[in-house]
Structures are given as C-alpha cells and as structure tokens.
Amino acid sequence: MESLKILYLYPDILELYGDYGNIQVLKYRLEKRNFICTIDRYSIGDDAPNFQDYDIVFAGGGADNEQSILATDLIKYKENIKLAVKSGTFFLLICGAYQLFGKYYKDSNGNTTPGLEIFPYYTASNPDKKKRCIGNIVIEATLNEKKTKVIGFENHGGQTFDVFSPFGNVLCGNGNKFGDKYEGFFLDNVIATYLHGPLLSKNPDVADYIIKYCLERKYNREFKLQDLNDEFENLCRKQLLDKFLNK
Amino acid sequence: MINYLTIFFIKILNIILKLFGKNGGNILGKMALKFNKNIFSHFKVNCPVIAVTATNGKTSTNNCIKYTLSNAGFKVVSNVEGNNMDTGILSTLLKNCTISGKIKADFLCFEVDESYVPIIFKSFRLDALIVLNFFRDQLDRNGEVETLILKIYDFLKTYNGNLILNNDDPNVSRLGKANPNNKKVYYFSVEKYKYATETMKEAGEGKFCPFCKTKLVYEYYQYSHIGKFKCPNCGYGDNKIYKYAYNINLEKRCFDVDGITYSIPGNNIYTIYNHLAVLAVCSLYNIDTEIVLKSFKDFSLNNGRSEEMLIKNCKSIINLAKNPTGANVSIRMLNENETKKDMLFVLNDNLADGKDVSWIWDINFDKLNNVDRIVTSGTRAYDIAIRIKTAGFDENKIFPFLDMESALEKLYETSNIKYIIANYTALQPTRAALKKFNN
Ligand SMILES: [Zn+2]
C-alpha cells in the first residue's frame, strides 16, 4: 500500500490558529483512499530530523513572542531544508512559518530577525502595531492549470514583500500586504500562505493537489485520486463564497 | 458639580428607559463616560469591592458569590446580567448610587472582562480580585492571551488587596508574583480527579515557565492546561495553598474542603474550580459555613451554563462554549456520561463571537463516547460539520442545518439524551428556540 510521511514542525509552539487541522485533513483524505499516512513531530530538543525523508513538511502559525524562540532553532537545519525543497519535498507553510522561510522579519522597532533565506521574499511588521490584516479572505489560485477559489481567514501584522510567485489573486481580503492583489507564495512543491481556517478544511482541491503531487513524486507514476464525499465541504464553500464575495 | 449633573442626568435617563421597559445594559455607562471620563473616581464606596476575572466562568462565579453573600443577609450590588466591560459596570454603579455618588451596599461584586481589569480599577477601589483561568479566546478580537496577562500583571505590581488565584493554571498563579510586597495572595487548588490525564488532552497555553521559559513539567492535567505543574528549573508552581478541594466526586456532585463536604448542582471539573474560588472569598470575609453549604447546594444559573432542560421529554443539557476550552469541557461532560446521546453544536461567526472559526479545530472530537448522532447549526453549521467529520465521526450521522428549526426537528427525532453546545451569540437564540420547540 502506498504511503506518505508528514513532518509536523513545532507542534507545541506553532499551534495557535488550529492550523494542525491541515494535517488532520491530509490524513483523513489519504486514509479514506486507503493510503497510509504517518506523522512525525519535531520540536526544540528533539533529535534532528532529515527533511528529505519526508513527503510533506508542515508548519503553522504561533504566538509572536514564541516564534522568535524557534527561529534560532530552525536555522540549524537551513541547508538540510534547502536540499529538501530542491528535491521536491512538499512544504505547506502557514502564517508565521511562511514568514520564517523568507529572508528576514523586521519588527516594528526596526529589529531584524533573520529568516531561513529559502525563498527571496521578506516581511516587515506594520509600523502601527495595532493595525493587522484580519478577516475572511478568498483568493483564486491555479493548481495543475485549473483555477480554484481558496477560502480562509487571515490574521497577520507582518507585510510580506518581493513575492515573485504568489499563491493566488485576492478576490476579497488583504493578502500579502494591506489591500494587496496577491496572497502567499507558490512553487509546485511549496504553498506558503497567511490563510488559516484551517486552509485545507474548506479547500479540498488544495488538499488533493498536495496529495497527488506527493504520490506522483514518490512513486513516479500518475495517480487519479478517487472522489470522496465532499458534501459538507461543497455546501460550506457555496455558503461562504456567496457570503464573502457578494457583500 | 459636573459629577452631580452627570449622575442626575443618568438617573433620569434610567427612569425613562424603565418607562419604556428597557434595562439599559451598557447605555447608561456609555453616556456617563461621554460626559465625564473620570466618573469612576467619583463614587463613594465604603464596602468591600470584589471582582472576578477569567476567560471562562466569570458569570457563574460572580453570580454564585452574589447569591451566597445575599443568603448571608448582605446587600450586594452586582452586574449579574454579565455586562462586564467598563460601561456595564458603570451602569450598575449608576443605577445603585445616590445623587452624590454614594453606594449603599454591604458588598459590591463584579465580573470583569479580562482586558478591563486595569482600566476600571486604576481609579476604583478593589479589595479582592479572583482570577480563575486564561485560555485562548477569539484571537481575531482579543489578540494573544499573553498580551492580556501582561497587562493584568502590570496592574497587580502596585495592588495590595486580596488576590485569589487558581494555583493550577500557570498563567494565573504567576500573577501572585507581580507584587512581592502583597501579603494577601491566596491560592486554591483541586486534587487530581477521575478523568485527569498524564498528557494534555485539549489545546492549552501553559507550556513554558513564565519566569525562565523552561518547559513546564506536569504531574497531571485536569483539563486543557489546568493541572499540577512545576518548573524543573526555577521551581515555579510551588505555593502554599489556601483552599484545597479533594475527594472530587462527579457522580455524587460533591467535593471536600477542610473536612467539610460541599454539594453542588454541576457535575464537571471546571464548576468545582469556580466554586472553590467562591469558597475562598467566603472564607476571607468570614461567611458562615452553613450558609455557604446551603448556597452551593441551591445555586444554579439556568442560563445556558450546564443548564438542564426537559424538551419533548428528553433530558437536554445546554452549555455555552465561546472558545476551545469551553467546548472541550462540554465534550468532557458528554464523554463522562456513559449513556447513548445525541449532540447539537451551534456555531455562529457574528462580531461578538469572533469572525474566525478556526478555533473549532482546537476542540477534541476524537473518540466521542457513545454519541449516536450529531446535528450542527448556526451561521457556520457546515464548518463544524467538516470539523467533526475529519475527527473520524461517521459522516452519515452528521446533519448540518443553517436554520435552527430544522436542526431541532432532526435532533429530537430520537429519545436519546441531548448535549447542546452553543457559542456566544448562539446561546440565547438556541435556548429560545428550544423553549419554542417544546411548546
Ligand atoms: Zn522557571
């Protein structure tokens, strides 16, 4: 039986906005199709993981003050992570993790925390700390040449600049910056985004894109994913797209 | 002069509102603050002022204090309806003061929103502050819980009154160190209960020592991050306990403190914490034990806090859950009951609920105990249905309905016990709909 291995980074720190739900959705959609899904966790103090051993690496958003603690830890694996990205391991990075993978993060006092420098964007906090991009957001992404609307909730003070390849066009909400046209960062094997929700819970197309990509990469053949009963997801999407886009 | 005029005007306004059958809510306070932003310092209070703050359990605890003190024969002024921001508390004061700002009462007791503790009590005397817990709550509205705690910590640096703290919440008991000169810090703690776990079962906050950032070590978790913890590095967590509850018996709904058995109407662990806090207050103000015993036995809020209703001859237990911990303790209650049951989860995303519903992924829906069917409703009925499905509950036994009437019809198709969980703005409409459905 085919299987996928997920590495869940800092589950005890990056766990603020229910982002773990993304892993639960991946596991659910894999197991419903009789694939095996294993989840390994890594946090500060654990043995060093080999990122290239994994099909999917996941990290979410956390509290601001705790994020800097882990930045110094994660940077130890910079080279290993770079190799994994290059070799095609899928990276799903939400919010704080999205920022960490960039060049740096500049806070409101002008202090700069270095990022992993895996991707060329950078993030600067808004000078007015009280102003954050908060609210429902819908973007349009193109996955395997198919357009799909992606629904989520954004809550970030950081404004991300120099994204050469965004995840999607903003249909409602802010995106990478206040009132931006674009949201997130995308490569075939990377989705980095501010969308909570959790992201995959309301966007089965995105979840299945990741699953298909990972299976095909690992087994080097085409996979046609079996349809699942997405009745609730479809009802939810219809309701929310009506509500958010027609206001 | 301006103060007299303000109070005079507000009093007249209150009479007018009453004539139109309105309760006023926060309006009186809002108006008064507009006239005079220093109005809080104008009141003349000669009795003890008690405040309860927490993420969860403020209303129940405050009402229980008011009930017990009233039973002891005292005149108590309190914001029992739960208007717990500056404007709500101000409204309560204005309704109960003389034209010169004097408040005739034996006790003032308030529930206070966490973020308003420093704001209100910087210019209003406070004699006892009770802090029950801090959990993540509506992050899009309130921000991170740490910010909130630090504000209260700062306020407490110069506070010298009674401070009654839950020793089992690392985010609460740390407040006892804010002012080393305050000798009136009292901790309460609850003995490990039957369903306590060795690992954290539900999302929680208490992971790192607030003083040295070392990972805290827990002996057990009662629920969420509430439990017996200690910092292996600096020893934080060891406090002298003022009131300790033991022999926790949820079936018989009772617990012991200082050799006396207290019975309460609720059968869940967090209610015991709330009552223990009340008990600590009563002990500090020398309330007769007999009166406390009787008050605890009789007190019930019947306002969607573990409220039991009989709907179409079905026992129905309705509980408010405005954040993950609120929901998780409701799920705990349901799992601790072995009988076959149905669940209704009503989830709204109105402004007061927080627009972000991703907190439902912090609710532990794994391995629900003998739950037959789940109905969901509210403005985000589908979101919660997806959540529950993903946790492994049979999707053919989940029934989402945006409208409440259809949801209730589905729910009461069977005679199973009903556990009903509703978030903030969903609670009262759900209660009203249940009553209507029953008739
Ligand atoms: Zn410590």
XYZ file of C-alpha atoms and ligand atoms in Angstrom:
687
model
C 0.000 0.000 0.000
C 1.280 3.485 -0.877
C 2.063 5.839 1.938
C 3.047 9.417 2.667
C 5.149 10.695 5.529
C 4.456 14.099 7.070
C 6.801 16.075 9.294
C 4.946 18.407 11.633
C 7.248 21.183 12.851
C 6.968 22.653 16.349
C 3.518 21.266 17.178
C 3.801 22.697 20.700
C 4.642 26.218 19.568
C 3.112 26.788 16.138
C -0.403 25.801 17.123
C -2.328 28.992 17.628
C -4.943 29.075 14.920
C -5.992 25.448 14.551
C -3.525 25.013 11.695
C -2.933 21.427 12.820
C -6.291 20.791 11.162
C -4.420 20.838 7.845
C -2.609 17.653 8.817
C -5.827 16.095 10.030
C -7.438 16.856 6.668
C -4.484 15.390 4.752
C -4.556 12.269 6.921
C -8.322 11.966 6.528
C -8.232 12.270 2.743
C -5.317 9.845 2.464
C -6.824 7.196 4.709
C -10.259 7.420 3.066
C -8.450 6.386 -0.119
C -6.572 3.598 1.631
C -3.182 5.263 1.628
C -1.059 5.116 4.744
C -0.290 8.420 6.442
C 2.382 8.718 9.109
C 3.007 11.899 11.042
C 6.285 12.643 12.820
C 6.636 15.636 15.102
C 9.692 17.731 15.681
C 10.201 20.458 18.261
C 13.011 22.110 20.204
C 15.112 19.497 21.979
C 14.167 16.582 19.719
C 16.647 14.651 17.541
C 17.421 16.394 14.276
C 15.076 15.289 11.503
C 16.205 14.637 7.939
C 13.835 16.771 5.953
C 14.492 14.843 2.731
C 12.989 11.711 4.312
C 9.573 13.324 4.235
C 6.954 13.778 1.547
C 5.343 16.741 3.272
C 6.731 19.231 5.769
C 4.148 21.291 7.622
C 4.438 24.288 9.933
C 1.766 26.701 11.154
C 1.377 29.997 12.968
C 2.167 30.757 16.588
C 2.288 33.468 19.208
C 4.613 36.323 18.279
C 6.879 36.009 21.319
C 7.346 32.262 20.882
C 8.094 32.498 17.199
C 11.488 34.081 17.785
C 12.485 31.220 20.131
C 12.040 28.689 17.383
C 13.572 30.800 14.624
C 17.015 30.258 16.182
C 16.344 26.525 16.386
C 15.078 26.116 12.837
C 18.026 27.941 11.340
C 20.259 24.981 12.314
C 18.540 22.987 9.572
C 18.810 25.601 6.874
C 20.968 23.572 4.483
C 19.009 20.381 5.019
C 15.745 22.215 4.356
C 17.177 23.800 1.201
C 18.063 20.355 -0.133
C 14.592 19.043 0.691
C 12.912 21.944 -1.128
C 15.179 21.340 -4.128
C 14.498 17.622 -4.199
C 10.746 18.233 -4.244
C 9.530 17.542 -0.707
C 6.248 19.422 -0.345
C 6.277 22.364 2.083
C 2.987 23.647 3.474
C 3.749 26.780 5.482
C 1.111 28.870 7.177
C 1.396 32.410 8.536
C 4.410 32.581 10.886
C 6.081 29.661 9.099
C 5.537 31.424 5.767
C 7.450 34.422 7.124
C 10.242 32.305 8.652
C 11.137 30.771 5.303
C 11.823 34.184 3.814
C 14.915 36.402 4.028
C 14.095 38.165 7.274
C 11.445 39.634 9.513
C 11.694 43.255 10.545
C 9.642 44.122 13.629
C 8.003 47.457 14.450
C 11.104 48.627 16.364
C 13.281 48.069 13.317
C 14.927 44.939 14.752
C 15.566 42.268 12.171
C 15.207 38.533 12.811
C 16.956 36.565 10.084
C 14.823 34.015 8.256
C 15.894 30.755 6.651
C 16.504 32.546 3.339
C 15.000 29.633 1.452
C 12.760 31.978 -0.530
C 13.538 35.524 -1.658
C 10.655 37.427 -0.025
C 10.881 39.329 3.270
C 8.397 40.525 5.873
C 8.176 43.815 7.727
C 5.734 44.452 10.524
C 3.348 47.323 10.144
C 4.645 50.453 11.951
C 1.290 50.714 13.701
C 1.292 47.535 15.785
C -2.435 47.702 16.343
C -3.214 47.506 12.648
C -3.324 43.949 11.418
C -4.768 42.280 8.352
C -7.681 40.461 9.957
C -10.685 38.923 8.287
C -12.129 36.438 5.879
C -10.243 36.125 2.635
C -10.858 34.475 -0.714
C -8.157 34.094 -3.335
C -8.035 32.464 -6.732
C -5.186 30.020 -7.206
C -4.202 27.949 -10.217
C -3.373 24.349 -9.408
C -2.423 21.965 -12.239
C -3.684 24.572 -14.697
C -7.084 24.590 -13.006
C -8.394 27.714 -11.332
C -9.828 27.282 -7.861
C -11.111 29.669 -5.238
C -9.374 29.264 -1.898
C -11.211 30.333 1.283
C -9.541 31.181 4.583
C -9.077 33.629 7.407
C -6.085 35.936 7.669
C -4.711 37.463 10.875
C -1.237 38.934 10.460
C 0.582 42.135 11.309
C 3.526 41.354 9.019
C 3.517 42.640 5.459
C 5.341 40.395 3.019
C 7.240 41.948 0.104
C 9.073 40.728 -3.020
C 6.935 37.672 -3.682
C 7.723 36.757 -7.294
C 5.305 33.856 -7.451
C 2.177 34.306 -5.322
C -0.233 31.561 -4.303
C -3.247 33.401 -5.693
C -5.029 36.606 -6.662
C -7.021 38.225 -3.891
C -10.783 38.299 -4.538
C -11.671 39.621 -1.092
C -9.482 40.395 1.923
C -5.929 41.760 2.116
C -3.303 39.235 1.058
C 0.451 39.681 1.492
C 0.010 43.331 2.446
C -2.868 45.654 3.260
C -5.114 45.775 0.206
C -2.726 43.659 -1.878
C -3.631 41.985 -5.157
C -1.705 38.863 -4.291
C -1.577 36.366 -1.487
C 1.021 33.838 -0.389
C 3.930 32.249 -2.186
C 3.734 29.270 -4.511
C 6.019 26.795 -6.219
C 4.958 23.358 -7.457
C 6.079 21.886 -4.149
C 5.520 24.889 -1.877
C 2.389 26.574 -0.587
C 3.200 29.367 1.834
C 0.199 31.433 2.858
C -1.462 33.541 5.535
C -4.685 31.571 5.234
C -5.931 29.912 8.402
C -9.260 28.168 8.586
C -7.524 25.714 8.598
C -6.681 26.158 4.915
C -7.299 22.610 3.739
C -10.581 22.147 5.616
C -12.541 24.317 3.234
C -10.416 23.735 0.156
C -10.368 20.045 -0.734
C -8.909 20.920 -4.166
C -5.790 22.261 -2.470
C -5.536 19.214 -0.199
C -5.869 16.859 -3.161
C -3.329 18.851 -5.171
C -0.784 18.248 -2.407
C -1.664 14.567 -2.094
C -1.496 13.965 -5.847
C 1.775 15.836 -6.165
C 3.384 13.865 -3.347
C 2.178 10.453 -4.510
C 3.300 11.064 -8.068
C 6.676 12.311 -6.955
C 7.247 9.424 -4.591
C 6.003 6.608 -6.854
C 6.960 8.192 -10.158
C 3.669 7.439 -11.874
C 0.329 9.131 -12.419
C -2.330 8.929 -9.723
C -6.003 9.535 -10.320
C -7.431 10.267 -6.899
C -10.691 8.601 -6.022
C -13.552 11.083 -5.377
C -14.589 11.480 -1.773
C -17.902 12.515 -0.277
C -17.322 16.275 -0.047
C -20.953 17.162 0.576
C -20.228 19.292 3.662
C -17.227 20.963 2.041
C -19.249 21.836 -1.062
C -22.142 23.230 0.970
C -19.716 25.198 3.091
C -17.898 26.624 0.073
C -21.099 27.622 -1.631
C -22.394 29.332 1.503
C -19.158 31.173 2.265
C -18.333 32.218 -1.308
C -21.840 33.683 -1.590
C -21.396 35.461 1.717
C -17.861 36.790 1.209
C -17.882 37.652 -2.482
C -21.375 39.153 -2.797
C -21.287 41.586 0.069
C -20.604 69.856 40.006
C -20.308 68.116 36.695
C -20.420 64.777 38.518
C -23.717 65.566 40.198
C -25.161 66.660 36.900
C -23.931 63.528 35.180
C -25.450 61.276 37.796
C -28.658 63.294 37.861
C -28.990 63.088 34.114
C -28.239 59.346 34.048
C -30.805 58.707 36.780
C -33.473 60.478 34.733
C -32.401 58.544 31.657
C -32.718 55.312 33.617
C -36.252 56.218 34.663
C -37.171 56.970 31.060
C -35.643 53.695 29.877
C -37.561 51.852 32.573
C -40.801 53.513 31.460
C -40.199 52.021 28.048
C -39.458 48.653 29.609
C -35.745 48.764 28.742
C -32.991 47.535 31.008
C -30.339 49.932 29.838
C -27.494 47.401 29.603
C -24.341 49.379 28.838
C -26.094 52.538 27.649
C -26.090 54.394 30.968
C -22.407 53.741 31.433
C -21.617 54.744 27.861
C -23.407 58.066 28.291
C -21.783 58.770 31.644
C -18.305 58.101 30.267
C -19.006 60.517 27.438
C -19.892 63.265 29.913
C -17.044 62.551 32.251
C -14.281 60.059 31.625
C -13.142 60.205 35.268
C -16.551 59.274 36.584
C -15.260 56.059 38.204
C -13.256 58.009 40.777
C -16.316 59.959 41.848
C -18.220 57.127 43.560
C -18.126 56.850 47.334
C -17.857 53.236 48.345
C -17.478 52.098 51.945
C -17.890 48.364 51.491
C -15.613 45.649 50.103
C -15.363 45.510 46.307
C -14.863 42.048 44.849
C -14.081 41.310 41.192
C -13.886 38.050 39.259
C -11.996 37.781 36.017
C -11.151 34.841 33.759
C -11.577 33.654 30.221
C -14.240 31.158 31.258
C -16.524 31.014 34.302
C -16.820 34.706 35.226
C -20.605 34.868 35.112
C -21.197 31.652 37.063
C -18.639 32.509 39.724
C -19.759 36.105 40.182
C -23.400 35.074 40.407
C -22.538 32.399 42.947
C -20.674 34.949 45.097
C -23.595 37.352 44.916
C -26.047 34.545 45.758
C -24.053 33.325 48.736
C -23.412 36.793 50.178
C -27.076 37.691 49.742
C -28.068 34.500 51.547
C -25.832 35.625 54.390
C -28.084 38.668 54.716
C -25.899 41.228 52.988
C -26.998 43.809 50.482
C -24.962 43.046 47.374
C -24.730 45.191 44.266
C -23.535 43.219 41.256
C -23.570 43.101 37.460
C -25.272 39.721 37.476
C -26.539 40.130 33.890
C -22.953 39.873 32.746
C -22.297 43.361 31.336
C -18.648 43.112 32.232
C -16.866 45.948 30.466
C -16.304 49.432 31.910
C -19.631 50.675 30.576
C -21.575 47.734 32.017
C -20.048 48.080 35.473
C -20.575 51.809 35.365
C -24.237 51.254 34.517
C -24.609 49.001 37.552
C -22.957 51.623 39.795
C -25.084 54.455 38.430
C -28.304 52.545 38.954
C -27.369 51.888 42.564
C -25.886 55.175 43.737
C -27.320 58.266 45.354
C -27.162 61.596 43.587
C -23.908 62.331 45.405
C -22.363 59.109 44.108
C -22.679 57.152 47.326
C -23.327 53.449 47.031
C -25.237 51.878 49.862
C -24.328 48.223 49.930
C -22.514 45.686 52.086
C -20.617 44.279 49.133
C -20.005 45.172 45.513
C -19.168 42.198 43.364
C -18.465 42.268 39.682
C -17.473 40.028 36.890
C -14.952 41.944 34.824
C -13.749 41.321 31.298
C -10.035 40.416 31.458
C -8.924 43.401 29.432
C -10.885 45.862 31.588
C -9.419 44.967 34.987
C -6.566 47.503 34.740
C -8.803 50.135 33.154
C -11.593 50.078 35.734
C -9.573 49.551 38.886
C -6.921 52.141 38.304
C -9.448 54.654 39.638
C -11.917 52.485 41.516
C -11.073 50.760 44.784
C -10.672 46.978 44.661
C -10.452 44.735 47.737
C -10.452 41.263 46.282
C -9.582 40.065 42.806
C -10.302 36.477 41.817
C -8.598 35.108 38.723
C -9.843 31.724 37.525
C -8.099 30.942 34.242
C -6.694 32.241 30.986
C -7.404 30.451 27.720
C -7.148 31.425 24.087
C -10.359 33.190 23.184
C -11.423 34.880 19.942
C -7.927 35.645 18.730
C -9.132 37.943 15.972
C -10.835 40.180 18.564
C -8.766 39.817 21.719
C -5.310 39.120 20.359
C -2.928 36.726 22.048
C -3.659 35.747 25.621
C -0.087 36.607 26.749
C -0.641 40.306 25.978
C -3.726 40.269 28.181
C -1.944 38.564 31.065
C 0.950 41.027 30.957
C -1.462 43.956 31.271
C -3.051 42.463 34.384
C 0.406 41.572 35.733
C 1.440 45.213 35.354
C -1.687 46.402 37.138
C -1.024 43.982 40.023
C 2.507 45.301 40.612
C 1.011 48.076 42.733
C -2.046 46.220 44.013
C -2.143 45.312 47.700
C -5.617 43.842 48.154
C -6.741 40.218 48.378
C -5.668 38.251 45.351
C -7.324 34.860 44.948
C -5.640 32.753 42.306
C -6.096 29.379 40.677
C -2.830 27.647 41.521
C -3.417 25.002 38.849
C -3.257 27.445 35.938
C 0.361 28.514 35.332
C -0.882 31.639 33.595
C -2.888 32.634 36.663
C -0.689 31.674 39.584
C 2.181 33.694 38.078
C 0.160 36.813 38.933
C 0.908 36.115 42.600
C 4.489 37.194 41.966
C 3.589 40.560 40.452
C 3.853 42.373 43.776
C 6.237 40.641 46.226
C 5.066 43.026 48.972
C 1.452 41.924 48.766
C 0.936 39.508 51.652
C -2.672 38.873 50.714
C -2.197 36.378 47.911
C -4.320 33.225 48.301
C -4.069 30.190 46.065
C -6.675 27.496 45.522
C -6.145 24.089 44.011
C -8.164 20.975 43.168
C -6.973 17.398 43.727
C -6.492 15.158 40.673
C -9.914 13.952 39.561
C -11.005 10.718 37.922
C -10.672 11.890 34.316
C -7.388 13.763 34.687
C -4.752 12.736 32.132
C -0.978 12.460 32.007
C -0.713 14.297 28.715
C -2.566 17.384 27.587
C -5.825 16.274 26.029
C -7.078 19.611 24.781
C -5.426 22.743 23.419
C -3.877 24.824 26.175
C -1.368 27.535 26.923
C 0.777 26.520 29.889
C 3.810 25.164 28.158
C 6.708 27.284 29.245
C 7.635 28.757 32.601
C 6.626 32.445 32.537
C 9.752 33.335 34.524
C 12.572 31.326 32.954
C 10.968 29.974 29.736
C 11.810 26.359 30.655
C 9.273 23.760 29.564
C 6.895 23.115 32.479
C 6.552 19.565 33.788
C 3.048 18.364 34.609
C 2.156 15.610 37.053
C -1.360 15.572 35.595
C -3.787 17.668 33.569
C -7.331 18.173 34.852
C -8.490 19.760 31.604
C -6.741 21.898 28.997
C -3.570 23.255 30.686
C -5.131 23.256 34.167
C -3.315 20.778 36.399
C -0.379 20.137 38.692
C 2.726 21.628 37.151
C 6.171 22.697 38.180
C 9.114 24.396 36.541
C 12.072 21.976 36.738
C 14.487 24.891 36.520
C 13.290 27.608 38.925
C 10.689 25.683 40.926
C 7.781 27.901 39.916
C 4.483 26.232 40.803
C 5.069 25.504 44.486
C 2.754 27.704 46.504
C 1.141 27.433 49.876
C -2.466 26.506 49.174
C -5.191 28.430 50.975
C -8.143 26.270 49.877
C -7.709 22.740 48.567
C -10.600 20.664 47.204
C -10.253 16.881 47.453
C -12.414 13.731 47.209
C -13.821 15.076 43.947
C -16.921 13.028 43.175
C -18.639 13.997 39.930
C -21.317 11.283 40.136
C -22.455 12.455 43.558
C -21.648 16.076 42.598
C -19.630 16.892 45.683
C -16.135 17.672 46.963
C -14.408 18.221 50.302
C -12.608 21.276 51.635
C -11.175 21.475 55.169
C -13.078 18.331 56.213
C -16.471 19.560 55.038
C -18.352 18.061 52.076
C -19.900 20.581 49.687
C -22.620 19.550 47.231
C -23.130 21.492 44.021
C -25.630 21.136 41.172
C -22.940 20.828 38.472
C -21.010 17.680 37.660
C -17.910 18.874 35.873
C -14.409 19.709 36.913
C -14.392 23.401 35.991
C -17.518 24.082 38.081
C -15.590 22.748 41.067
C -12.815 25.254 40.411
C -15.383 28.059 40.234
C -16.997 27.035 43.490
C -13.664 26.667 45.223
C -12.880 30.275 44.283
C -16.191 31.373 45.797
C -15.391 29.373 48.896
C -12.049 31.141 49.250
C -13.773 34.535 49.061
C -16.391 33.488 51.619
C -13.675 32.274 53.944
C -11.775 35.576 53.661
C -14.924 37.512 54.535
C -15.921 35.093 57.325
C -19.184 33.917 55.807
C -20.809 31.194 57.898
C -20.046 27.691 56.542
C -23.684 26.602 56.899
C -24.758 29.418 54.602
C -22.066 28.527 52.058
C -23.111 24.856 52.161
C -26.733 25.716 51.559
C -25.987 28.304 48.892
C -23.767 25.903 46.926
C -26.442 23.233 47.026
C -29.159 25.543 45.699
C -27.261 27.816 43.359
C -27.933 27.391 39.678
C -27.647 29.973 36.985
C -30.032 28.363 34.468
C -28.640 30.495 31.750
C -27.006 28.034 29.422
C -24.215 27.131 31.806
C -24.658 23.356 32.100
C -28.357 24.119 32.204
C -30.652 21.110 32.223
C -33.945 21.340 30.368
C -36.642 18.813 29.563
C -37.526 19.193 25.872
C -40.115 16.823 24.371
C -39.476 14.593 27.371
C -35.764 14.396 26.544
C -33.185 15.426 29.072
C -31.239 18.213 27.354
C -28.090 19.778 28.728
C -27.118 23.093 27.221
C -23.717 24.668 27.682
C -22.064 27.828 26.444
C -18.749 27.365 24.625
C -17.203 30.529 23.284
C -13.676 29.189 22.933
C -11.867 25.837 22.594
C -11.636 25.230 26.345
C -15.322 25.994 26.860
C -16.166 23.486 24.160
C -13.667 20.920 25.411
C -15.089 20.898 28.927
C -18.560 20.448 27.428
C -17.259 17.496 25.408
C -15.670 16.155 28.604
C -19.054 16.224 30.360
C -20.592 14.379 27.452
C -17.823 11.769 27.399
C -18.002 11.266 31.154
C -21.652 10.214 30.742
C -21.878 6.601 29.518
C -25.448 6.693 28.173
C -26.252 6.942 24.474
C -26.657 10.552 23.446
C -27.068 12.995 20.585
C -25.189 16.244 20.266
C -26.152 19.601 18.825
C -23.386 22.102 18.110
C -24.485 25.635 17.229
C -21.691 27.778 15.800
C -22.080 31.437 14.859
C -19.482 33.827 13.451
C -21.036 37.144 14.416
C -18.858 40.045 15.511
C -19.154 39.176 19.211
C -18.156 35.556 18.524
C -15.080 36.449 16.566
C -15.271 36.076 12.799
C -12.557 33.437 12.776
C -13.970 29.977 13.424
C -10.682 28.085 13.116
C -10.708 27.633 16.916
C -13.100 24.713 16.430
C -10.061 22.706 15.282
C -8.756 23.002 18.845
C -11.805 21.103 20.098
C -11.095 17.468 20.795
C -13.812 15.477 18.985
C -11.739 12.268 18.958
C -13.337 9.074 20.274
C -16.649 10.549 21.393
C -18.201 8.268 23.996
C -21.478 6.658 22.859
C -22.609 9.567 20.708
C -25.282 8.374 18.295
C -25.871 11.371 16.039
C -24.603 14.944 15.741
C -26.675 17.834 14.452
C -24.985 21.160 13.678
C -26.495 24.601 13.197
C -25.690 28.320 13.323
C -24.179 30.550 10.659
C -21.189 28.191 10.361
C -23.032 24.876 10.606
C -21.026 23.406 7.724
C -17.643 24.353 9.162
C -18.345 22.499 12.372
C -19.748 19.533 10.422
C -16.477 19.294 8.457
C -14.502 19.530 11.674
C -16.399 16.680 13.310
C -16.260 14.525 10.193
C -12.491 14.943 9.947
C -12.132 13.822 13.584
C -13.450 10.445 12.449
C -17.138 10.619 13.364
C -19.339 8.795 10.799
C -20.307 11.414 8.204
C -23.663 9.713 7.655
C -24.589 10.548 11.225
C -23.794 14.253 10.990
C -26.662 16.556 9.997
C -25.893 20.221 9.311
C -28.711 22.778 9.088
C -28.270 26.520 8.777
C -31.709 27.095 10.267
C -32.376 26.181 13.857
C -35.895 24.858 13.451
C -34.856 22.072 11.096
C -31.890 21.336 13.330
C -34.118 20.846 16.372
C -36.560 18.696 14.444
C -33.695 16.438 13.429
C -32.208 16.441 16.929
C -35.401 15.327 18.644
C -36.161 12.504 16.198
C -34.739 10.139 18.808
C -35.253 9.956 22.564
C -31.509 9.947 23.406
C -30.178 12.435 25.949
C -29.185 15.686 24.185
C -25.967 17.572 24.772
C -26.219 21.021 23.276
C -23.173 23.238 22.821
C -23.627 26.799 21.585
C -21.121 29.596 21.162
C -21.591 33.152 22.380
C -24.263 34.729 20.169
C -25.777 31.307 19.503
C -26.591 30.582 23.144
C -29.681 32.677 23.834
C -31.307 32.086 20.408
C -30.740 28.355 20.921
C -32.349 28.454 24.364
C -35.281 30.434 22.993
C -35.687 28.062 20.058
C -35.639 25.064 22.405
C -38.385 26.563 24.549
C -40.464 27.402 21.487
C -39.902 23.929 20.040
C -41.054 22.364 23.297
C -44.415 24.153 23.197
Zn 11.021 28.551 35.696
